[in-house]
Short mmCIF file of C-alpha atoms in Angstrom, two decimals:
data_model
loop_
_atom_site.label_atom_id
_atom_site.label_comp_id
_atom_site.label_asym_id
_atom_site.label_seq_id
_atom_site.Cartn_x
_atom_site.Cartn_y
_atom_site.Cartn_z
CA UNK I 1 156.76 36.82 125.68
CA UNK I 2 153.00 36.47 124.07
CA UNK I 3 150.10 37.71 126.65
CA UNK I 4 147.80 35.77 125.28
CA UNK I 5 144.02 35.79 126.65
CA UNK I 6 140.66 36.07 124.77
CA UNK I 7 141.28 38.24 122.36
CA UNK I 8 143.77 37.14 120.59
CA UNK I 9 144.09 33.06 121.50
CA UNK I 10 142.16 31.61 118.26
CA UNK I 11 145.41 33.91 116.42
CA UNK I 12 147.79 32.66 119.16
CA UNK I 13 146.98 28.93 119.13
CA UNK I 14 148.18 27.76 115.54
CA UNK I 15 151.41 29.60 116.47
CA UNK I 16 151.73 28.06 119.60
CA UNK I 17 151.09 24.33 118.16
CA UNK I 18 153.45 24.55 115.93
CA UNK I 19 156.32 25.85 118.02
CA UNK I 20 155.12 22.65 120.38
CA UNK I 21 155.81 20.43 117.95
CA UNK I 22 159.08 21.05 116.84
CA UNK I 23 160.63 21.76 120.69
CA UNK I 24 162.99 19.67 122.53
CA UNK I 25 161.21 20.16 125.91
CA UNK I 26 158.47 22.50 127.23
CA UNK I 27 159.25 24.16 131.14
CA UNK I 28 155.48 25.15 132.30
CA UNK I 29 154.29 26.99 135.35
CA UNK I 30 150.52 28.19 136.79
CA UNK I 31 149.68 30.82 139.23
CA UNK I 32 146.58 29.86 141.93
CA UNK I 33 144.07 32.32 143.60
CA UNK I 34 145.66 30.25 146.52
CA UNK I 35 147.79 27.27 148.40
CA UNK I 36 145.93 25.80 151.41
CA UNK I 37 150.03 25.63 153.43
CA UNK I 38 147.89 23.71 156.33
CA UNK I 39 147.61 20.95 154.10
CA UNK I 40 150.89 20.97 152.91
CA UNK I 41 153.11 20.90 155.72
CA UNK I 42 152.70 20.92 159.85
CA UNK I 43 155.22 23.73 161.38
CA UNK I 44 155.51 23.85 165.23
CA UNK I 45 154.21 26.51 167.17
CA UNK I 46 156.30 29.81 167.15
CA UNK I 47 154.24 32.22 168.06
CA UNK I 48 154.42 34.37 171.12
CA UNK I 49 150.71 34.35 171.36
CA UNK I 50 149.68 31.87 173.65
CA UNK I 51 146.18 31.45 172.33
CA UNK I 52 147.63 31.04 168.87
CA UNK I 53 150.29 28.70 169.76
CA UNK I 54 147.67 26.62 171.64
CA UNK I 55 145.57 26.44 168.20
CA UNK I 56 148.42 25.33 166.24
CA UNK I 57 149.41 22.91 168.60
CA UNK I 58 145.66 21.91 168.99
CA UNK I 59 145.94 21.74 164.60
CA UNK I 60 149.01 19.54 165.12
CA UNK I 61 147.81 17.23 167.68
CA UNK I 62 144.52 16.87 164.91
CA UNK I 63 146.97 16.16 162.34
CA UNK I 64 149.04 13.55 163.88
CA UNK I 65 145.87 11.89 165.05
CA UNK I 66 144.63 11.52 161.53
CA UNK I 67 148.37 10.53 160.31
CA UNK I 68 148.19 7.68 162.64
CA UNK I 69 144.79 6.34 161.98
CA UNK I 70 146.01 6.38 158.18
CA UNK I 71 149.51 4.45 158.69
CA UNK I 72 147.43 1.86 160.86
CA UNK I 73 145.22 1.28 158.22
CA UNK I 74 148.12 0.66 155.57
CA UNK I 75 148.10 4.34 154.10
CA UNK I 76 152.02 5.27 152.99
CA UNK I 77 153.18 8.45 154.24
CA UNK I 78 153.09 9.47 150.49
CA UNK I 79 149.64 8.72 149.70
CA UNK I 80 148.46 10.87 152.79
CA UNK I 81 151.03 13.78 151.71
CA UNK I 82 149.21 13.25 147.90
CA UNK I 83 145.49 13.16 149.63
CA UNK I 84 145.94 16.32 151.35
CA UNK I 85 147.66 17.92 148.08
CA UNK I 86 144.72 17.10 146.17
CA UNK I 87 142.15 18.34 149.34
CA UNK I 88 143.73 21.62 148.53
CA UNK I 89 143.69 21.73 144.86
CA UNK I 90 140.37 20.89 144.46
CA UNK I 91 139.95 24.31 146.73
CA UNK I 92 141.38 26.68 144.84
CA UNK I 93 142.05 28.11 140.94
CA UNK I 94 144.43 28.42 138.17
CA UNK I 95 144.60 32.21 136.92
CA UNK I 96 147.36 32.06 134.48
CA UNK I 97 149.50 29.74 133.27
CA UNK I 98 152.91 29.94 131.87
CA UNK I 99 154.36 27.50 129.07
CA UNK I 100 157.68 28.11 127.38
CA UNK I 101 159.22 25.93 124.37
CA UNK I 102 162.84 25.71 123.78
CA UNK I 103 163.69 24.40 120.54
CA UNK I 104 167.75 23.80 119.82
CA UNK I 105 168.60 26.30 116.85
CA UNK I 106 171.54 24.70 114.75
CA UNK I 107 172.97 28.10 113.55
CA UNK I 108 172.82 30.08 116.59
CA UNK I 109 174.43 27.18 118.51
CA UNK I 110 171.59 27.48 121.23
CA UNK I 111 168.22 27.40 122.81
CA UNK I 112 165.35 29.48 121.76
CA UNK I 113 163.14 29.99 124.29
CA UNK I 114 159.10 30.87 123.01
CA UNK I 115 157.61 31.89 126.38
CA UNK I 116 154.04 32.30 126.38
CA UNK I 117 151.65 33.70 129.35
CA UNK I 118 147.56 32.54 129.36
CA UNK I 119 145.22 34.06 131.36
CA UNK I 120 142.56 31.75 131.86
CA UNK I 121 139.45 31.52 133.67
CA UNK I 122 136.22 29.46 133.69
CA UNK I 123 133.71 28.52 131.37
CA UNK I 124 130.75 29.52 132.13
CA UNK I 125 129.11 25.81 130.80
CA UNK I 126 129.60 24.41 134.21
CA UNK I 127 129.57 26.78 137.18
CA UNK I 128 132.84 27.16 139.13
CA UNK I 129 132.64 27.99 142.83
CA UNK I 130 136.61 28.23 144.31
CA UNK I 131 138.35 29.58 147.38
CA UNK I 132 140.89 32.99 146.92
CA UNK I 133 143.47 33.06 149.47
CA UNK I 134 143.34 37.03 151.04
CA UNK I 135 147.72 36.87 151.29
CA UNK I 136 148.15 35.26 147.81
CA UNK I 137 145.42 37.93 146.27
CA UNK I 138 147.65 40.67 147.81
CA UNK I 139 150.71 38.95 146.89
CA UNK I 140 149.71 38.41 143.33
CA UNK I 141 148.47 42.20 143.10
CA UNK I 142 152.03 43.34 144.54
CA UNK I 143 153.38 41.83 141.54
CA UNK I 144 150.91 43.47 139.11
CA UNK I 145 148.46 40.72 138.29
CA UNK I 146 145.61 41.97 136.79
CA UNK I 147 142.61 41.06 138.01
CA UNK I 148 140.40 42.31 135.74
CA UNK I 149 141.85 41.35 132.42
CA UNK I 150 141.44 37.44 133.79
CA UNK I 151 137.68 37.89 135.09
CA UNK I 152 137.10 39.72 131.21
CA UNK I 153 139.34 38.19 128.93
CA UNK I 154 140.46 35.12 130.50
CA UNK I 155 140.43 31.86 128.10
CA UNK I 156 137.79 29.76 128.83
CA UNK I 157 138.27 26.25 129.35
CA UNK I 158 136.43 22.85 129.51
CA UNK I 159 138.12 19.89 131.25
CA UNK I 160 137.60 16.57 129.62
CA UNK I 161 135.44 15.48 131.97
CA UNK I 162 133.20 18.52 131.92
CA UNK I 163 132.94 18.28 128.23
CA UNK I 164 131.74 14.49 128.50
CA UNK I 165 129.26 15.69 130.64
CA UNK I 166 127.67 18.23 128.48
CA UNK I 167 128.00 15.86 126.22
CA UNK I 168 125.94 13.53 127.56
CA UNK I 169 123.51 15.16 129.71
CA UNK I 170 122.94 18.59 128.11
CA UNK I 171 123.34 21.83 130.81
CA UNK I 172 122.39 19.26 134.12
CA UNK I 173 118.57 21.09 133.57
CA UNK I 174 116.76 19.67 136.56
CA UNK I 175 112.67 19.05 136.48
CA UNK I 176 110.82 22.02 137.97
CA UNK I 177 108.04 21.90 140.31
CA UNK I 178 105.67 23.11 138.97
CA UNK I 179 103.28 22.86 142.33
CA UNK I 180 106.01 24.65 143.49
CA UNK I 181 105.44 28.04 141.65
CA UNK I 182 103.65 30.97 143.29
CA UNK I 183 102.04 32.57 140.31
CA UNK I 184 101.25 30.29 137.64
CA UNK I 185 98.66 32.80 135.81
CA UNK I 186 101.33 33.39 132.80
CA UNK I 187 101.79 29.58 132.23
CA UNK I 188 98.28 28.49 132.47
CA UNK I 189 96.87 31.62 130.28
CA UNK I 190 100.02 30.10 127.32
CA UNK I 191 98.53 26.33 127.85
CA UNK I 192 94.79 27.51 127.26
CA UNK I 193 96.28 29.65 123.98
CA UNK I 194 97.59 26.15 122.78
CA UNK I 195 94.56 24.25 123.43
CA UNK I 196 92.94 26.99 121.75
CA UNK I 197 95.74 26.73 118.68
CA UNK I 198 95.43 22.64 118.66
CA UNK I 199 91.75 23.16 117.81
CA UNK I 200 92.03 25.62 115.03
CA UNK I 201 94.46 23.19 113.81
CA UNK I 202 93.15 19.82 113.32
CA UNK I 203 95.68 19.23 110.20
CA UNK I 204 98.92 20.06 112.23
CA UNK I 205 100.16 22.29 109.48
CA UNK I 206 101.67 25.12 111.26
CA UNK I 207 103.40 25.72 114.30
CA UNK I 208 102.98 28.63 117.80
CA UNK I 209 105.14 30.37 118.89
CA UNK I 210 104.85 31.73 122.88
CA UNK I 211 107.02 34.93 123.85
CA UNK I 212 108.50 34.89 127.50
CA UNK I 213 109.92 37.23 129.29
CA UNK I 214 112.84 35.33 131.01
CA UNK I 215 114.69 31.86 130.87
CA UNK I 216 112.97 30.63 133.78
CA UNK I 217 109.60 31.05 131.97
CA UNK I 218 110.31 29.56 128.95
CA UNK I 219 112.25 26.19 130.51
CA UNK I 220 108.77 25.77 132.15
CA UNK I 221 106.26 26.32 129.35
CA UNK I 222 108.79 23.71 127.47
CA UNK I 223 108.57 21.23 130.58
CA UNK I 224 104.89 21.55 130.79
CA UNK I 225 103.85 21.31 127.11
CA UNK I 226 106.04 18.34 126.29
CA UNK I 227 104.62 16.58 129.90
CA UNK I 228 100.45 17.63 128.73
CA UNK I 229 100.23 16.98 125.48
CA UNK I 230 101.46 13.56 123.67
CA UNK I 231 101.22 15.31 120.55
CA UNK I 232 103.01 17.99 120.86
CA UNK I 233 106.95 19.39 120.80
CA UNK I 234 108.44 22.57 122.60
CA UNK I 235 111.71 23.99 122.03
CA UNK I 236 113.07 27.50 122.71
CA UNK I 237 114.57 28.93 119.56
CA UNK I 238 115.45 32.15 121.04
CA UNK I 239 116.87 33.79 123.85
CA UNK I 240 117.83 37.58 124.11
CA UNK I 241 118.37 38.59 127.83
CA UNK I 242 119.16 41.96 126.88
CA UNK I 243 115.72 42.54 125.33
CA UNK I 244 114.32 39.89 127.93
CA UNK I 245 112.63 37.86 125.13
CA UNK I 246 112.46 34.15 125.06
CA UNK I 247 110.90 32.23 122.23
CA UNK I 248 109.46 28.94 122.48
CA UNK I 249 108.02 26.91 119.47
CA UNK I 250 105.48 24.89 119.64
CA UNK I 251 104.77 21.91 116.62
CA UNK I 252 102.36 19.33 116.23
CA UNK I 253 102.96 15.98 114.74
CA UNK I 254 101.31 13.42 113.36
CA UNK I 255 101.52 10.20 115.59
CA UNK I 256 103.46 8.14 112.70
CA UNK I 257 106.34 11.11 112.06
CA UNK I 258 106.71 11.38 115.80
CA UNK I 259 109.45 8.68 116.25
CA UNK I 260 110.93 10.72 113.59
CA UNK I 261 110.97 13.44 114.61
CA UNK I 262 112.44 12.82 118.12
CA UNK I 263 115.69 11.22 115.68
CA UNK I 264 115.53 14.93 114.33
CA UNK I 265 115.67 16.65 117.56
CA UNK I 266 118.02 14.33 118.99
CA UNK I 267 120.02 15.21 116.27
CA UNK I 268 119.90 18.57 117.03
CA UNK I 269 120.36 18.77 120.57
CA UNK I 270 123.43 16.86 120.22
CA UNK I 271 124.87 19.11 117.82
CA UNK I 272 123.88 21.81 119.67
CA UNK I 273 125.69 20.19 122.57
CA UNK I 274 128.54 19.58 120.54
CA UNK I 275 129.37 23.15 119.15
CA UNK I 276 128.68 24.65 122.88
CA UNK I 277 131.93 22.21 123.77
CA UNK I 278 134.12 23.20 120.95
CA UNK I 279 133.58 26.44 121.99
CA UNK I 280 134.31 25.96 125.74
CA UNK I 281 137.18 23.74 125.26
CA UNK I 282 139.62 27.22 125.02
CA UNK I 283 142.67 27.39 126.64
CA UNK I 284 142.56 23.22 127.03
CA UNK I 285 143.37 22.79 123.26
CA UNK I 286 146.93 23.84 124.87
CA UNK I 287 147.16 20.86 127.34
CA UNK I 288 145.83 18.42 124.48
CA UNK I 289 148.45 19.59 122.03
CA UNK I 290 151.31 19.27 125.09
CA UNK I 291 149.98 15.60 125.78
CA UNK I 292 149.97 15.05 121.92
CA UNK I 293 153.58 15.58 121.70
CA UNK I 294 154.77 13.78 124.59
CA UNK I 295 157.56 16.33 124.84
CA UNK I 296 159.70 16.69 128.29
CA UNK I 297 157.58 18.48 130.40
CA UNK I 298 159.95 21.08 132.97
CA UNK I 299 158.54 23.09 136.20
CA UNK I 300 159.84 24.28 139.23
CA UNK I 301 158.51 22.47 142.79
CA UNK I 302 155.66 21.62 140.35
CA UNK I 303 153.85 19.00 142.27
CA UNK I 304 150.91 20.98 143.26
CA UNK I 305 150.61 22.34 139.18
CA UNK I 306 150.70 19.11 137.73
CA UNK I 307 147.65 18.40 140.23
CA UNK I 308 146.50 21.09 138.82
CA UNK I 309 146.58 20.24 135.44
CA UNK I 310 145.20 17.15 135.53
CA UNK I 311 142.17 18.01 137.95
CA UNK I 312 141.43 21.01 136.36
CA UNK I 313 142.32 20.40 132.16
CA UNK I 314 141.69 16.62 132.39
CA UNK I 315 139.29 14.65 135.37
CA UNK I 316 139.04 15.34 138.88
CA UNK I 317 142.00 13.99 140.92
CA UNK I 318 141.86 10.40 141.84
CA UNK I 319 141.34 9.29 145.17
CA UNK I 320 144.60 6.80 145.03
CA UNK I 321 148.16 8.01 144.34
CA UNK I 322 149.20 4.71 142.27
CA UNK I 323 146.34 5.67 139.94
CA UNK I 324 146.75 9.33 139.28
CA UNK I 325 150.63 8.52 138.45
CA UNK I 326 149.70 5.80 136.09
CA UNK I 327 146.89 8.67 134.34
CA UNK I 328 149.80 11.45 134.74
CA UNK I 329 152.42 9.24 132.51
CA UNK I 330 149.76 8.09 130.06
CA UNK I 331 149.20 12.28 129.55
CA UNK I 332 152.76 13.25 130.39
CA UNK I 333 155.09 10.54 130.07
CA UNK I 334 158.21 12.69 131.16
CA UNK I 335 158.56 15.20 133.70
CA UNK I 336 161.56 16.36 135.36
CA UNK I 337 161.33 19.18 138.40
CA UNK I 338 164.59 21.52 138.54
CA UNK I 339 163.59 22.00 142.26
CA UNK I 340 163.74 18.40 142.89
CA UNK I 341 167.03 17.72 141.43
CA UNK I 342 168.72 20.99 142.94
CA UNK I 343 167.73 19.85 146.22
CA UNK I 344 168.54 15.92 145.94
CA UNK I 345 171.32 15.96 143.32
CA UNK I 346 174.66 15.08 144.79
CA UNK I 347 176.48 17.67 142.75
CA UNK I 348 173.94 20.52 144.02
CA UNK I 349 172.60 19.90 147.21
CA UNK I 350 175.65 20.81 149.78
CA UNK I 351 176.29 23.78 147.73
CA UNK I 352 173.45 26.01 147.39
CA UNK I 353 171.92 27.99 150.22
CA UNK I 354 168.53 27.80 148.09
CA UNK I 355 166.94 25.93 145.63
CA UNK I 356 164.19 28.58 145.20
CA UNK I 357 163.94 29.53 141.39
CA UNK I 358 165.09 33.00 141.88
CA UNK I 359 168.40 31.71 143.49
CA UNK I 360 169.50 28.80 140.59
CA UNK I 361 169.03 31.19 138.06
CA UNK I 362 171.21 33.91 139.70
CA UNK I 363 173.76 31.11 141.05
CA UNK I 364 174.31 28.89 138.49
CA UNK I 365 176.46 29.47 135.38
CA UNK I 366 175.70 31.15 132.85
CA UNK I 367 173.98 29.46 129.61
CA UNK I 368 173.87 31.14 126.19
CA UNK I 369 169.68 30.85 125.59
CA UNK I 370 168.52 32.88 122.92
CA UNK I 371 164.84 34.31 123.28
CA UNK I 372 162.45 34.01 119.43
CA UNK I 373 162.05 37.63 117.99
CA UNK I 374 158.61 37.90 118.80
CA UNK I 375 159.01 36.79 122.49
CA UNK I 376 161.66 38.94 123.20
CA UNK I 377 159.62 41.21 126.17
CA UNK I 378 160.85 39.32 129.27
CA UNK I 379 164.45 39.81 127.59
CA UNK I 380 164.06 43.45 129.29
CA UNK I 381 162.12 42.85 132.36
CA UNK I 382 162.30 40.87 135.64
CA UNK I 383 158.33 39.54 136.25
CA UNK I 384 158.83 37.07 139.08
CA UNK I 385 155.52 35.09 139.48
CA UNK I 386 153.98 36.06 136.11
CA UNK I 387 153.26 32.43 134.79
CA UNK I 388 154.83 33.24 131.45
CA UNK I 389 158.15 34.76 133.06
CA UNK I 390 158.15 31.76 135.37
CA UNK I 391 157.78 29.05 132.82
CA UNK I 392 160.79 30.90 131.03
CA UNK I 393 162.93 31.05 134.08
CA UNK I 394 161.93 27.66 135.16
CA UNK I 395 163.40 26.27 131.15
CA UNK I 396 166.61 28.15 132.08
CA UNK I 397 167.52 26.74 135.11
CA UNK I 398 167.10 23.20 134.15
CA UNK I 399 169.38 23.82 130.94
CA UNK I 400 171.83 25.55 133.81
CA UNK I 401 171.60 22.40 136.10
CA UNK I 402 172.45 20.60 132.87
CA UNK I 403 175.38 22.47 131.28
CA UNK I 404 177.16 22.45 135.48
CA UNK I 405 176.31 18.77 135.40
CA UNK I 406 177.79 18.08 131.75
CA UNK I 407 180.98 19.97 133.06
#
């Protein structure tokens, strides 16, 4: 296994490409900071607690209301299951994530499985705001997730559709008000110095430069210069908010160069733009080079990770079921779920008591899987619901399920 996370994925990622490339399939799995089960499934009342039975009957008697209004209006029992899926993975975060390769190895006679474990988290380009489950945080820390080491040196990412956004609309800056502002001594005291610099300067030949002492004053002395004066250009070309010192610089140009120079800082700003998204694209270089490849894609009762990966990696989920399928293939044109076939397979699913993964991998027989050299740490070690371990597992079964079918 390879713990990858931010200090070592630029190092990790040409490895990891490369392995991608030349694998048969790729098994995959993601831990979330939650599952919303309410929107998953509707249990009957069991509890001895007659106040809590009457909710959950109460929460049953909601949900079959709203089941019926959707059938009468044409909505297939799968494309309510799906809207209720996605409901709850728009809620909630990926952590880690778990992809394993297995590339056939002509002269060991086997798989090689390259299991890799990403802990991911965020950018900070477009602000996150998502819902921990308290029994899946204490679930998660029973089995030694760290939640430090993803808050510090989790991969950043940057969906697709964040990225496009940047893209085109720089941060999402909003206007300020600035009626709205208590004390506007600073910013009228910096407009009288440049009224004051505008007429010592009659041949625009140089440029100011106004200090602030925080972001919020320098976005406003930008917003008001460039709104005043038809003549003039703001931009800040500093920011240290350590040393709390914001630099904003001020030029004057001649009427004629001005359509020129807004080409120039066009130019700019989308470059600027452009770098901040090729740095925040992170861990999502990983889902473009799986898509690239169009290799098998493996997981374990992966319905609600695949959701994931798309709403988080890609765009947000699509309202309609028939859509998001037809997106999924175009990304992932083959996926197979070991769960799925363990539980519907005629072969399997009389015979086993479970089709959890824990239970096919113990049950089924035996499969000689080799691990690569450098992977070799979950050769020693049992790490049920690290993603990595998972992912691994997950590859194992469905060769398993394969080799019993085969024979």
């Amino acid at each position: 296994m390879v713990d990858v996370s931010s200090d070592n994925f630029e190092q990790i990622f040409p490895i990891f490409s490369e392995i991608i490339q030349k694998s048969d399939f790729v098994s995959i799995d993601c831990e979330f900071t939650g599952i919303d089960l309410k929107s998953l499934v509707s249990t009957s009342p069991t509890s001895s607690d007659p106040q809590q039975s009457s909710e959950q009957s109460s929460e049953q008697q909601q949900q079959s209301s709203e089941q019926n209004v959707e059938k009468a209006i044409g909505r297939t029992q799968e494309q309510i299951n799906y809207s209720r899926r996605r409901h709850s993975v728009s809620k909630f975060m990926v952590f880690q994530f778990g992809i394993c390769p297995f590339v056939w190895d002509e002269k060991q006679n086997s798989y090689v499985s390259y299991p890799f474990n990403f802990n991911v988290y965020p950018d900070e380009s477009t602000e996150k705001f998502f819902v921990c489950s308290s029994s899946t945080l204490k679930f998660l820390a029973e089995n030694r997730f760290d939640f430090n080491k993803i808050i510090k040196k989790g991969i950043t990412y940057l969906s697709h559709q964040d990225a496009d956004f940047i893209r085109n609309k720089g941060t999402g800056s909003r206007s300020i008000d600035f009626s709205a502002i208590d004390n506007k001594k600073f910013f009228y005291d910096k407009l009288e110095e440049i009224m004051e610099w505008m007429s010592d300067n009659p041949d625009y030949s140089s440029f100011y430069l106004v200090k602030c002492a925080n972001s919020f004053q320098s976005l406003v002395i930008c917003q008001e210069i460039t709104t005043r004066f038809d003549e003039l250009f703001a931009e800040i070309i500093e920011k240290d908010f350590e040393k709390r010192l914001f630099t904003v610089k001020v030029t004057r140009i001649l009427p004629e160069l001005q359509k020129e120079y807004l080409a120039f800082l066009d130019k700019k700003e989308l470059e600027l733009r452009e770098e901040k998204v090729s740095k925040a694209i992170g861990f999502r270089k990983c889902l473009d080079s799986l898509s690239e490849s169009k290799k098998l894609i493996v997981g374990h009762n992966m319905f609600l990770d695949i959701l994931h990966v798309y709403d988080k990696y890609f765009r947000s989920l699509p309202n309609d079921l028939g859509q998001f399928k037809v997106e999924w293939k175009t990304l992932f044109p083959k996926t197979v779920d070991t769960k799925h076939i363990a539980h519907t397979h005629y072969h399997y699913r009389d015979k086993l008591k479970s089709t959890s993964l824990s239970f096919l991998h113990e049950y089924l027989s035996p499969v000689s899987i080799k691990t690569g050299k450098e992977f070799a740490e979950y050769e020693s070690k049992v790490l049920f619901h690290e993603a990595g371990y998972d992912a691994k597992i997950t590859g194992e079964v469905f060769l398993k399920l394969l080799h019993q079918h085969n024979n």
